Amino acid sequence: MGGETQSRPTASSYPKLAAGPVGQQIHNIYRERLGQFTSGGQYEGQNLQSVMYEGRATGQDHVKLSVYSPPDLARPIFKEATSKEFKSTKVGESFGPSWSTHWFKIQLKVPSSLVDKELLEFHWDANSEGLIWSEDGEPLQGLTGGNERIEWILPKEFRDGKEHTFYVEMACNGMFGNAGGDIIQPPNPDRYFQLSKADIVAVNVEARALHVDFWEIGDAAREFPGDSWEAHEAQQIGNAIMDAFIAGHGSQKSVLEGRKIAQKYIGDKADSHEVYEGETKPIVFAIGHCHIDTCWLWPWAETKRKIARSWSNQCNLMDRYPEHRFTCSQAQQYKWLEQLYPSLYDRVKSHVKKGAFQPIGGSWVEHDTNMPSGESLVRQFLYGQRFFESHFGERCQTFWLPDTFGYSSQLPQLCRLAGMSRFFTQKLSWNNINNFPHTTFNWVSLDGSQVLCHMAPSETYTADANFGDVKRSITQHKSMDQDKTSLLVFGKGDGGGGPTFQHLDKLRRCRGISDNIGLLPRVHMGNSVDDFFTALEKKAENGTQFVTWYGELYFELHRGTYTTQANNKWNNRKTEILMHDVEFLATHATLEDSSYKYPKKEIDDMWENILLCQFHDCLPGSSIEMCYDDSDELYAHVFKTGEKLIKEAMSILGYTKHQGGKGNPVAFNTLPWHREEIMKLPGSSEFALVKGNAGTAKVEILSKSAKSTASIKEIKTGIYLLSNDHYDMKVEGGSITSLFDKKAQREVIAKGQKANQLVVFDDKPLYWQAWDVEVFHLNSREVLPEGKTEIVEQGPHRVSVVTETKISENSWIKTTISLAAVVGDAPCYVEMESEVEWRENMKFLKVEFPVSIYNTEASYETQYGIIRRPTHYNTSWDMAKFEVCCHKWADLSENGYGVSVLNDSKYGFATCGNMMRLSLLRAPKAPDAHADMGRHHIRYAILPHAGPLDHRTVRTAYNFNHPMRLISPLPSATHAHLTHTTALLSAITLSTHKSYGSPALILDCVKRGEDDEDVSRGELPKRKGRSIILRIYDSLGGTVRGTLKVAKMLDVKKVWKTNILEDDEAELALKNGEVEIELRPFEVATYRLQL
């Protein structure tokens, strides 16, 4: 072709002849091989584990041990403990029993052979928790035990060849208490812990780093898709590291070679915080966390030590890992730290200022949200936010509640009123029936208020920061149509501890893999939770429409917690009511006498105790017995203090507790409406008609010879007819066989059925005994046998019968059914009062009311509102609500008529079809083997009503829970004084005015302003003058108006609408002592009257 000379291709370097057969790797075999390199067992002496340490020193020449064992399970502080005599001890000795404390003096001398090693640690393992203290009493490092978090980095000054002293405070409990195997079983009181290790260890830093490299590369091989090149590459890299280690006979050179090979996969910055400085945008934001249950499988006293152990660890990690950000909630825990470990608290505070240690949550504890009253929820935020603001200079923006057993419908509104627009949780991932459909969404309250909610798609708040946790942060993300980012909350939790250095090292490697290889979501450290939510809110501001969820976040598990530990729940309800009365009376006492000091400190202490007992494992009943010994003691203190404060306030108002005897008493009505009811005088057979508005009510002793308005007769053997002007009621064997409404001319009880029917169920959930009741328990319904009934009150003002029912050989219930005479237009109910001796084993006691009402929805009181739930099982979502939470009442109504069931301390309820069922007592055996055993007193009532559910049920339930106090004038009180008191107690009223006003409005709280000059304790700036705080809400779910009237004697200068933190937001028009107000449906409004 033209004679041109053509170039020939260069000879190929590819071999001409095959060197020999090469087989394809058997993928699963080479993948499983990876496990050999870091595992214990038969290859531990030949693999990477064998070179993790460069030297070790132990024994009396290097680690001299002595111990002081305090008697009687005491937990002495450092100064006291270290002043005692210490006795020689050694590794191998055992210490106990459970819950005891042992202080060890460690006299340590680093041998010359280890002085120049790169990293020296002290390893201590007694299979129990502990805390290292410096010789001069500084808490240094928490220890977990069981080969987990057993290391403490020795200070450089310990390398001088001299003896150095420090202490270990050993707690005889594990991270999860003292149960042993199954952690939720009752703790073993006689558990002992063997000290197995007290060594000086020289760490092979490169081998430790290679261990983390290999861990994440191995996870990539196992967890990336099997058909992806990324998984195959990880497997090849992992096997190459093993081959290099074998070829180098486990030498340090082979370790370094393995690290060099690892960098091909994880990159060359995975050893440093610089790995997070890349320009590519991350989508997973990791935040360190240490969820410490304020009580659970251990008592409060141990929680206080867990805080010090856990938070000292985090401060240490912050000094070593610049990217580390750690978030922690619960103001109570910060307060304990400040009180008990002031130097550590100062250290925490310094890290808060740097932005590394991040307070969050805005509440006093991580509380239950189902059972506390509305005012209790307000106080959780009020006390929490005031603590964080006064101690750290800022309020929280994010409500943090990862581990509570359901989220009530008014939380978004209260969060917004407390200055928080964000909410984090993840507990709904535990649902055992339906899969909650969202990750990031707008959660909308009953009044329409919303918070931006995020639920970690990793579905845990205690992630181990593994490769899989990062991966699941996207693969399980359910809201990626709107936003692909997520939070990864990692660190040892529940029992405390928090992140470890391994967690932080693993996350660095994960980021390196993302940047170097791809496929794994890019994780980032260094931001805060608030940074994460700020970005989400910015997206919403720019038009992203996050999906909405209206109403409660019902948790489809742990339904038994509405009932377990009945005494604890009784204490909660009664102390909430006590606080209402204390604040009402103390407020008026300050108005009556300027020399009377509003008891702010005592009120704060009482509220803090109540709020502490509302922690999400205490109030729900899921803690060990020791916790309820503690809470009983706190509640007793609250009751004692409350009664003292009421006595003092009443004295200022001119009254004292009625002691009986001569002279007619009066009654204190602390509720904001007129009450008219029949009351039996304490310690007497006499009855009285109590009648009056808020404040003092007239007490009229009723004559026994009065014309009968309530009657009783035995119409057949064992069948009794109880009657008043409203009802004819038949009782047989303790059950109500008929309740006929004379005015409405209709039968209340379903045909052929019995109300007040006591039933018992077999109660063995799948696992979580104190927590759960499963749907299958309904299959085991057993009607208790009829008992013998007797008349105990024959009228004319009240009639009653009592029936004793045998539950078992060891248990019985004595129920009194009463019907009082009708008083004016007051709603009339049938009251049941039960005394129960309960000695059952895994049984559930309930009382049933089959009613002649039909509706597909029932109504339940919740905090500041009503929630409606299905009475049918159409879908799995409906069926999941076979047991729900209610407060003072539940109601089933149809057009024109309905029935409410009231209670004074119960929270579990169910309505299935026309069957209304109140839960009374459970008998779980774990984690408290004696839960609910013993004597109980229970009150409940059935309230039929013509017309719809309305203010009559709401107010009657309030009355049922707020019995009026009988009082007498002090001998020294003048008529003028008492007259002034009467006027003062009714000086603030909420009433109708022309077309304004609604009986749905509830004035629920009257108190003094937190920062008033004469009230403030100085934690935040004082506000000039005096003020009264009023909390008002709409109870029925409609736009409502009312007129707030204040008497001239109060000299109110201004009226402000505030948030629940009592920040003034809008001044309202005050004309002639009246303020017109309007509330949204179920709105909670707070007003400040400036005097």
Short mmCIF file of C-alpha atoms in Angstrom, two decimals, residues 563-738:
data_model
loop_
_atom_site.label_atom_id
_atom_site.label_comp_id
_atom_site.label_asym_id
_atom_site.label_seq_id
_atom_site.Cartn_x
_atom_site.Cartn_y
_atom_site.Cartn_z
CA THR A 563 -51.58 0.02 85.24
CA THR A 564 -48.44 -1.51 86.81
CA GLN A 565 -47.38 -0.20 90.25
CA ALA A 566 -50.82 1.17 91.16
CA ASN A 567 -49.65 2.78 94.39
CA ASN A 568 -47.08 4.81 92.52
CA LYS A 569 -49.75 6.06 90.13
CA TRP A 570 -52.04 6.92 93.05
CA ASN A 571 -49.23 8.96 94.57
CA ASN A 572 -48.71 10.76 91.28
CA ARG A 573 -52.34 11.78 90.87
CA LYS A 574 -52.75 12.82 94.50
CA THR A 575 -49.56 14.90 94.64
CA GLU A 576 -50.50 16.67 91.40
CA ILE A 577 -53.80 17.65 93.02
CA LEU A 578 -52.02 18.61 96.23
CA MET A 579 -49.73 20.98 94.30
CA HIS A 580 -52.75 22.62 92.69
CA ASP A 581 -54.19 23.35 96.12
CA VAL A 582 -50.88 24.42 97.67
CA GLU A 583 -50.24 26.98 94.95
CA PHE A 584 -53.84 28.22 94.94
CA LEU A 585 -53.87 28.81 98.70
CA ALA A 586 -50.30 30.12 98.95
CA THR A 587 -50.96 32.61 96.16
CA HIS A 588 -54.01 33.98 97.95
CA ALA A 589 -52.14 34.03 101.26
CA THR A 590 -49.52 36.36 99.72
CA LEU A 591 -52.35 38.65 98.65
CA GLU A 592 -53.90 38.53 102.10
CA ASP A 593 -50.75 39.30 104.08
CA SER A 594 -47.63 40.90 102.60
CA SER A 595 -45.55 39.50 105.45
CA TYR A 596 -46.34 35.95 104.33
CA LYS A 597 -43.51 34.61 102.17
CA TYR A 598 -44.59 32.55 99.18
CA PRO A 599 -42.94 29.15 99.88
CA LYS A 600 -41.07 29.01 96.59
CA LYS A 601 -38.23 26.79 97.79
CA GLU A 602 -40.61 24.21 99.26
CA ILE A 603 -42.82 24.34 96.16
CA ASP A 604 -39.78 23.89 93.91
CA ASP A 605 -38.56 20.94 95.97
CA MET A 606 -41.99 19.31 95.86
CA TRP A 607 -42.36 19.79 92.13
CA GLU A 608 -38.85 18.51 91.44
CA ASN A 609 -39.61 15.36 93.42
CA ILE A 610 -42.89 14.81 91.57
CA LEU A 611 -41.23 15.43 88.21
CA LEU A 612 -38.42 13.04 89.11
CA CYS A 613 -40.96 10.33 89.93
CA GLN A 614 -42.52 10.85 86.49
CA PHE A 615 -39.36 9.51 84.86
CA HIS A 616 -40.32 7.08 82.12
CA ASP A 617 -39.37 3.94 84.05
CA CYS A 618 -40.65 5.12 87.43
CA LEU A 619 -44.22 6.32 86.92
CA PRO A 620 -44.95 3.61 84.31
CA GLY A 621 -44.02 0.90 86.82
CA SER A 622 -41.11 -0.72 84.99
CA SER A 623 -38.39 -0.37 87.64
CA ILE A 624 -37.07 -2.65 90.36
CA GLU A 625 -38.57 -2.66 93.86
CA MET A 626 -35.82 -0.46 95.32
CA CYS A 627 -36.93 2.38 93.05
CA TYR A 628 -40.44 2.31 94.51
CA ASP A 629 -39.05 2.32 98.03
CA ASP A 630 -37.28 5.52 96.95
CA SER A 631 -40.33 7.06 95.28
CA ASP A 632 -42.57 6.20 98.24
CA GLU A 633 -40.16 8.10 100.46
CA LEU A 634 -40.16 11.12 98.16
CA TYR A 635 -43.94 11.14 97.84
CA ALA A 636 -44.31 10.90 101.63
CA HIS A 637 -42.11 13.98 101.93
CA VAL A 638 -44.22 15.81 99.33
CA PHE A 639 -47.44 14.96 101.16
CA LYS A 640 -45.99 16.03 104.51
CA THR A 641 -44.61 19.29 103.13
CA GLY A 642 -47.79 20.01 101.19
CA GLU A 643 -50.05 19.59 104.19
CA LYS A 644 -47.74 21.85 106.22
CA LEU A 645 -47.86 24.56 103.54
CA ILE A 646 -51.64 24.31 103.27
CA LYS A 647 -51.97 24.65 107.02
CA GLU A 648 -49.75 27.75 107.01
CA ALA A 649 -51.59 29.36 104.08
CA MET A 650 -55.01 28.59 105.61
CA SER A 651 -53.86 30.19 108.84
CA ILE A 652 -53.05 33.42 107.00
CA LEU A 653 -56.53 33.25 105.47
CA GLY A 654 -58.07 32.79 108.91
CA TYR A 655 -58.83 29.09 108.87
CA THR A 656 -57.59 25.77 110.19
CA LYS A 657 -58.43 22.14 109.50
CA HIS A 658 -61.83 21.16 110.91
CA GLN A 659 -61.40 18.84 113.87
CA GLY A 660 -65.06 17.91 114.34
CA GLY A 661 -67.05 18.77 117.43
CA LYS A 662 -69.15 21.85 117.87
CA GLY A 663 -69.66 24.52 115.28
CA ASN A 664 -70.40 24.15 111.61
CA PRO A 665 -67.36 23.88 109.36
CA VAL A 666 -66.94 25.46 105.97
CA ALA A 667 -65.21 23.92 102.97
CA PHE A 668 -62.37 25.04 100.75
CA ASN A 669 -63.29 24.74 97.09
CA THR A 670 -60.08 25.19 95.09
CA LEU A 671 -61.81 24.57 91.75
CA PRO A 672 -63.00 27.55 89.70
CA TRP A 673 -66.72 26.76 89.52
CA HIS A 674 -69.74 26.43 91.75
CA ARG A 675 -69.98 23.07 93.49
CA GLU A 676 -72.97 21.51 95.13
CA GLU A 677 -72.59 18.02 96.52
CA ILE A 678 -73.34 15.77 99.45
CA MET A 679 -70.38 14.92 101.66
CA LYS A 680 -70.09 12.48 104.50
CA LEU A 681 -68.43 14.17 107.46
CA PRO A 682 -65.13 12.47 108.38
CA GLY A 683 -65.34 10.27 111.46
CA SER A 684 -69.09 10.65 111.61
CA SER A 685 -72.29 9.11 110.32
CA GLU A 686 -73.60 12.56 109.44
CA PHE A 687 -73.92 13.99 105.96
CA ALA A 688 -73.67 17.58 104.82
CA LEU A 689 -74.66 19.59 101.77
CA VAL A 690 -71.65 21.56 100.57
CA LYS A 691 -72.49 24.46 98.35
CA GLY A 692 -70.42 27.35 97.06
CA ASN A 693 -68.21 28.98 94.45
CA ALA A 694 -64.42 28.98 94.36
CA GLY A 695 -63.03 29.69 97.79
CA THR A 696 -65.11 29.01 100.85
CA ALA A 697 -68.28 26.95 100.48
CA LYS A 698 -71.13 26.67 102.92
CA VAL A 699 -71.55 23.37 104.78
CA GLU A 700 -75.10 22.51 105.84
CA ILE A 701 -75.44 19.52 108.17
CA LEU A 702 -78.28 17.34 106.92
CA SER A 703 -80.83 15.88 109.26
CA LYS A 704 -81.13 12.11 109.46
CA SER A 705 -84.90 12.52 109.60
CA ALA A 706 -85.08 14.41 106.34
CA LYS A 707 -87.44 13.23 103.66
CA SER A 708 -85.88 10.31 101.84
CA THR A 709 -84.23 11.36 98.59
CA ALA A 710 -82.10 8.23 98.25
CA SER A 711 -83.56 4.88 99.15
CA ILE A 712 -82.70 1.20 99.16
CA LYS A 713 -84.61 -2.04 99.52
CA GLU A 714 -84.07 -5.73 98.93
CA ILE A 715 -86.59 -6.59 96.24
CA LYS A 716 -85.60 -10.27 96.05
CA THR A 717 -83.16 -12.31 98.02
CA GLY A 718 -79.76 -10.88 97.22
CA ILE A 719 -81.13 -8.28 94.77
CA TYR A 720 -81.16 -4.66 95.89
CA LEU A 721 -82.87 -1.63 94.38
CA LEU A 722 -81.07 1.67 94.98
CA SER A 723 -82.99 4.78 93.92
CA ASN A 724 -82.81 8.53 93.82
CA ASP A 725 -84.58 11.15 91.69
CA HIS A 726 -82.45 10.26 88.66
CA TYR A 727 -81.91 6.52 88.74
CA ASP A 728 -83.27 3.15 89.70
CA MET A 729 -80.35 0.75 90.04
CA LYS A 730 -80.42 -3.00 90.67
CA VAL A 731 -77.42 -4.67 92.27
CA GLU A 732 -76.90 -8.41 92.51
CA GLY A 733 -73.77 -10.14 93.74
CA GLY A 734 -71.78 -6.90 93.47
CA SER A 735 -72.72 -6.26 89.83
CA ILE A 736 -75.17 -3.72 88.45
CA THR A 737 -77.81 -5.59 86.46
CA SER A 738 -79.87 -2.49 85.68
#
